[in-house]
Amino acid sequence: MRRLALAPLLFLTLGGFAWAQNFLPKPSQWSPIMDAPAKPIFTARLVADPAFPQTETFIRRRLGSVESGPSTIRLIKADKHGDFEFGPEGYAIINEPGKDLIIKAATEAGAFYAFYTLNDLSYQGSDSQLYARPGLLLDRPRFAWRGVMLDEGRHFLGKTEVKRLLHLMSLYKLNVLHWHLTEDQGWRVEIKQYPKLTEVGSRRDASPVMGDRKKSDGKPYVGFYTQEDLKEIVALAATYHITVVPEIDMPGHSSAAIAAYPELGNTDVPGFAPKVATSWGVKTYTLAPKEETFRFIDDVLAELCPIFPGAYFHIGGDEAPKEQWKKSPFAQQVMAREKLKDEHELQAYFVGRLEKLLAARGKKLIGWDEIQEGGLAKTATMMVWRDWKWAQLAAERGNPIVMSPTSHTYFDYGQGKRPDDPRFDMIGGNLTVEKVYAFEPIPPKFNPEQRKLVLGCQAQLWSEYIYNGAKLEYMAFPRLCALAEVAWSDPKDRSWPEFQGRLAKNLEGLKGLKVNYCRPDGTPAVTDKVGRGE
Ligand code: ACM
């Protein structure tokens, strides 16, 4: 008979450290039973309702199975506990003295989160056993979209780093990886019908040197994911209940695609000579509004949509300069034909065509907030990153919104303190963990109907200066801990002083996992090898 030892689960996920009640994100309700003895869960028997095959497999794959033990954890399917409705991601943990430890959830995601929270309820006794504190815990997220955007266009981090990021996201119940896969500086996904996208588009001749974006390092840079790699990442994400939303940025940020297939660009503009970009910043190359371009996009979608099972597909849409369209006789003809009054309306036309292509493949369009300039279809979801006025406009039109503003969610910005070292190069701006924690994703002027349009929020990890996993973790943590709580917990339960205490304990756990988080003095926790090639 094999024993189900929960300790390895807890150690595996949180790095050899039991975080007794250092909940992150903070649960909706926790009522401890103070004077009752805690329950040993080091060797607990798991009895799972057959409604939870995925959670059971996940737990058993890590721990082995068990038929008997000194205590029992029962995983039960239920929609609510008392009046507390679980919804699609909530759960209850009921740990009463002398009774089995009960976990209730309506879905696999809820059950999965409950096991992660069980860790926060546990502590290691002097006998090295793990004990779960008695009490009642009820929990569900405030927002359905709790995301992280990872840009691999500027720097390609590779599967190992993405898998590690997924694991770290799961610890904080973050559930969307928005994967920015194409840029002026690189196309990072294999498309079988268009091999030059990776043969040409995934390579650039040089990058800016660290510490001076105006100087070139003269070194070739390359990287892309095969479709098998994408499937592997998506499958792992699913085990963590994380949805991967791919982004193919269009019609701007497309220099790499146009370098690979120049016919996709505005070939009729003077000086047309596309190249994969070797510097940062917004580039002029945009996709041309040709039927050939829309066929290309549909072919790309045909290969990618089946790999990413989530409801959404991100089409970018940000920072698409209009100068090539202004100079292109062909683009001007399309505008005349479609009776479009300016190039913003041409972008709206472009986005409208993409929306139809996606709808035919069963996907919902999501894009950066520029996609509403020039008009926008009702079904599109807006990722608001610039001024909050774009959220107001989207809400007035009835479009769903994911709040991703530079003011609180751009984790490529500095963190308030930084070592005087060019390797710690960052985009300008300043975003402290305290400011992230103060983020309220629902804009203040929203009425009750408009509030419902806010699906959630996400952190942005733009990678001009994220050269490797060490830098990624340095930029992500601990700000991601703060954002996770903003996305999950009720604002009335949030308290910065209390969070700081819980965060300090969490950082000890992250240290156990060798996460290179930014310490309060601005230095990295594990390694300062955060530069390219290190
Ligand atoms: C963006 O920062 N260009 C969305």
CSV table of C-alpha atoms in Angstrom, one decimal, residues 311-489:
chain,number,residue,atom,x,y,z
A,311,ALA,CA,-11.5,31.2,-26.7
A,312,TYR,CA,-9.3,34.2,-27.6
A,313,PHE,CA,-6.8,35.1,-30.2
A,314,HIS,CA,-4.8,38.3,-29.8
A,315,ILE,CA,-4.2,40.2,-33.0
A,316,GLY,CA,-2.0,43.0,-31.5
A,317,GLY,CA,-3.1,46.1,-33.4
A,318,ASP,CA,-0.9,48.5,-31.3
A,319,GLU,CA,1.4,51.1,-32.7
A,320,ALA,CA,0.6,50.6,-36.4
A,321,PRO,CA,2.2,53.7,-38.0
A,322,LYS,CA,0.0,55.0,-40.8
A,323,GLU,CA,2.8,56.5,-43.0
A,324,GLN,CA,3.2,53.6,-45.4
A,325,TRP,CA,-0.5,53.4,-45.9
A,326,LYS,CA,-0.6,57.2,-46.6
A,327,LYS,CA,2.1,56.8,-49.3
A,328,SER,CA,0.9,53.5,-50.8
A,329,PRO,CA,-1.3,54.0,-53.9
A,330,PHE,CA,-2.7,50.6,-53.3
A,331,ALA,CA,-3.7,51.3,-49.7
A,332,GLN,CA,-5.3,54.5,-50.8
A,333,GLN,CA,-7.3,52.7,-53.5
A,334,VAL,CA,-8.6,50.3,-50.8
A,335,MET,CA,-9.7,53.3,-48.7
A,336,ALA,CA,-11.5,54.8,-51.7
A,337,ARG,CA,-13.1,51.4,-52.6
A,338,GLU,CA,-14.3,50.9,-49.0
A,339,LYS,CA,-15.3,54.5,-48.5
A,340,LEU,CA,-12.9,54.9,-45.5
A,341,LYS,CA,-12.2,58.5,-44.5
A,342,ASP,CA,-8.7,58.0,-43.1
A,343,GLU,CA,-6.0,55.4,-42.3
A,344,HIS,CA,-7.5,54.9,-38.8
A,345,GLU,CA,-10.6,53.7,-40.6
A,346,LEU,CA,-8.4,51.5,-42.8
A,347,GLN,CA,-7.0,49.9,-39.6
A,348,ALA,CA,-10.5,49.4,-38.4
A,349,TYR,CA,-11.4,47.7,-41.7
A,350,PHE,CA,-8.2,45.5,-41.4
A,351,VAL,CA,-9.2,44.5,-37.8
A,352,GLY,CA,-12.8,43.9,-39.0
A,353,ARG,CA,-11.5,41.4,-41.6
A,354,LEU,CA,-9.4,39.7,-38.9
A,355,GLU,CA,-12.4,39.5,-36.7
A,356,LYS,CA,-14.4,37.6,-39.4
A,357,LEU,CA,-11.5,35.2,-40.1
A,358,LEU,CA,-11.2,34.5,-36.4
A,359,ALA,CA,-15.0,34.1,-35.9
A,360,ALA,CA,-15.0,31.5,-38.7
A,361,ARG,CA,-12.4,29.5,-36.7
A,362,GLY,CA,-14.4,29.8,-33.5
A,363,LYS,CA,-12.2,32.4,-31.9
A,364,LYS,CA,-12.8,35.8,-30.2
A,365,LEU,CA,-10.7,38.7,-31.2
A,366,ILE,CA,-8.7,40.5,-28.5
A,367,GLY,CA,-6.3,43.4,-29.3
A,368,TRP,CA,-4.5,46.4,-27.8
A,369,ASP,CA,-6.7,49.5,-27.4
A,370,GLU,CA,-5.7,51.1,-30.7
A,371,ILE,CA,-8.1,48.7,-32.4
A,372,GLN,CA,-11.0,50.9,-31.4
A,373,GLU,CA,-9.6,53.9,-33.2
A,374,GLY,CA,-11.7,54.2,-36.4
A,375,GLY,CA,-14.5,52.1,-35.0
A,376,LEU,CA,-14.7,48.6,-33.6
A,377,ALA,CA,-17.0,45.5,-33.8
A,378,LYS,CA,-19.0,44.7,-30.7
A,379,THR,CA,-17.5,41.3,-30.0
A,380,ALA,CA,-13.8,42.5,-29.8
A,381,THR,CA,-12.2,42.6,-26.4
A,382,MET,CA,-10.0,45.5,-25.6
A,383,MET,CA,-6.7,45.3,-23.9
A,384,VAL,CA,-6.4,48.8,-22.5
A,385,TRP,CA,-2.7,49.9,-22.1
A,386,ARG,CA,-2.6,53.6,-22.8
A,387,ASP,CA,-4.8,56.3,-21.2
A,388,TRP,CA,-7.7,55.0,-19.2
A,389,LYS,CA,-10.0,57.0,-21.5
A,390,TRP,CA,-9.8,54.1,-23.9
A,391,ALA,CA,-11.4,51.9,-21.2
A,392,GLN,CA,-14.2,54.4,-20.9
A,393,LEU,CA,-14.7,54.5,-24.7
A,394,ALA,CA,-14.7,50.7,-24.9
A,395,ALA,CA,-17.2,50.5,-22.0
A,396,GLU,CA,-19.5,53.0,-23.6
A,397,ARG,CA,-19.5,50.8,-26.7
A,398,GLY,CA,-20.1,47.7,-24.6
A,399,ASN,CA,-16.8,45.9,-25.4
A,400,PRO,CA,-15.2,43.7,-22.8
A,401,ILE,CA,-11.9,45.0,-21.4
A,402,VAL,CA,-8.7,43.6,-19.9
A,403,MET,CA,-6.9,46.3,-18.0
A,404,SER,CA,-3.2,46.4,-18.8
A,405,PRO,CA,-2.3,50.0,-18.3
A,406,THR,CA,1.3,51.3,-18.4
A,407,SER,CA,0.6,53.1,-15.1
A,408,HIS,CA,0.3,49.9,-13.0
A,409,THR,CA,1.1,46.8,-15.1
A,410,TYR,CA,4.2,47.5,-17.3
A,411,PHE,CA,6.7,45.3,-15.6
A,412,ASP,CA,9.4,46.3,-18.0
A,413,TYR,CA,9.6,49.5,-16.1
A,414,GLY,CA,12.1,50.0,-13.3
A,415,GLN,CA,11.1,49.1,-9.7
A,416,GLY,CA,12.1,52.2,-7.9
A,417,LYS,CA,15.6,51.1,-7.0
A,418,ARG,CA,18.2,49.6,-9.3
A,419,PRO,CA,21.8,48.8,-9.0
A,420,ASP,CA,24.1,51.2,-11.0
A,421,ASP,CA,24.9,48.5,-13.5
A,422,PRO,CA,24.1,48.6,-17.3
A,423,ARG,CA,23.0,45.0,-17.2
A,424,PHE,CA,20.0,46.1,-15.2
A,425,ASP,CA,18.9,48.2,-18.2
A,426,MET,CA,15.1,48.9,-18.2
A,427,ILE,CA,12.6,50.9,-20.1
A,428,GLY,CA,12.0,54.3,-18.5
A,429,GLY,CA,9.2,54.7,-16.0
A,430,ASN,CA,9.0,53.6,-12.5
A,431,LEU,CA,6.6,51.0,-11.1
A,432,THR,CA,7.1,49.9,-7.5
A,433,VAL,CA,5.5,46.8,-6.0
A,434,GLU,CA,3.5,49.2,-3.8
A,435,LYS,CA,2.0,50.9,-6.8
A,436,VAL,CA,1.1,47.6,-8.4
A,437,TYR,CA,-0.6,46.6,-5.2
A,438,ALA,CA,-2.6,49.9,-5.2
A,439,PHE,CA,-4.0,49.1,-8.7
A,440,GLU,CA,-7.7,49.1,-9.0
A,441,PRO,CA,-8.6,47.6,-12.4
A,442,ILE,CA,-12.1,48.9,-12.5
A,443,PRO,CA,-12.0,52.5,-13.7
A,444,PRO,CA,-13.6,54.9,-11.2
A,445,LYS,CA,-16.3,56.3,-13.5
A,446,PHE,CA,-17.7,52.9,-14.6
A,447,ASN,CA,-21.4,52.3,-13.8
A,448,PRO,CA,-22.5,48.9,-12.6
A,449,GLU,CA,-23.1,47.6,-16.1
A,450,GLN,CA,-19.8,48.8,-17.3
A,451,ARG,CA,-18.0,47.2,-14.3
A,452,LYS,CA,-19.1,43.8,-15.5
A,453,LEU,CA,-17.2,44.4,-18.8
A,454,VAL,CA,-13.9,44.3,-17.0
A,455,LEU,CA,-12.7,40.7,-17.4
A,456,GLY,CA,-9.6,41.3,-15.3
A,457,CYS,CA,-6.0,42.6,-15.6
A,458,GLN,CA,-2.6,41.4,-16.5
A,459,ALA,CA,1.1,42.2,-16.1
A,460,GLN,CA,3.2,43.1,-19.2
A,461,LEU,CA,6.7,41.6,-19.6
A,462,TRP,CA,8.0,43.4,-22.6
A,463,SER,CA,11.4,42.0,-23.4
A,464,GLU,CA,13.7,44.6,-25.0
A,465,TYR,CA,15.8,44.3,-21.8
A,466,ILE,CA,14.7,40.8,-20.7
A,467,TYR,CA,17.5,38.8,-22.1
A,468,ASN,CA,17.1,35.6,-20.1
A,469,GLY,CA,15.2,33.8,-17.3
A,470,ALA,CA,17.1,35.5,-14.5
A,471,LYS,CA,16.1,38.9,-15.8
A,472,LEU,CA,12.6,37.8,-16.4
A,473,GLU,CA,12.2,36.7,-12.8
A,474,TYR,CA,13.9,39.9,-11.6
A,475,MET,CA,11.4,42.0,-13.5
A,476,ALA,CA,8.4,39.8,-12.6
A,477,PHE,CA,8.8,39.2,-8.9
A,478,PRO,CA,7.6,40.4,-6.5
A,479,ARG,CA,5.4,42.7,-8.6
A,480,LEU,CA,3.5,39.6,-9.9
A,481,CYS,CA,2.6,38.6,-6.3
A,482,ALA,CA,1.0,42.0,-5.9
A,483,LEU,CA,-0.8,41.8,-9.3
A,484,ALA,CA,-2.1,38.3,-8.5
A,485,GLU,CA,-3.7,39.6,-5.3
A,486,VAL,CA,-5.2,42.6,-7.2
A,487,ALA,CA,-6.7,40.2,-9.7
A,488,TRP,CA,-8.0,37.6,-7.2
A,489,SER,CA,-8.9,39.3,-4.0
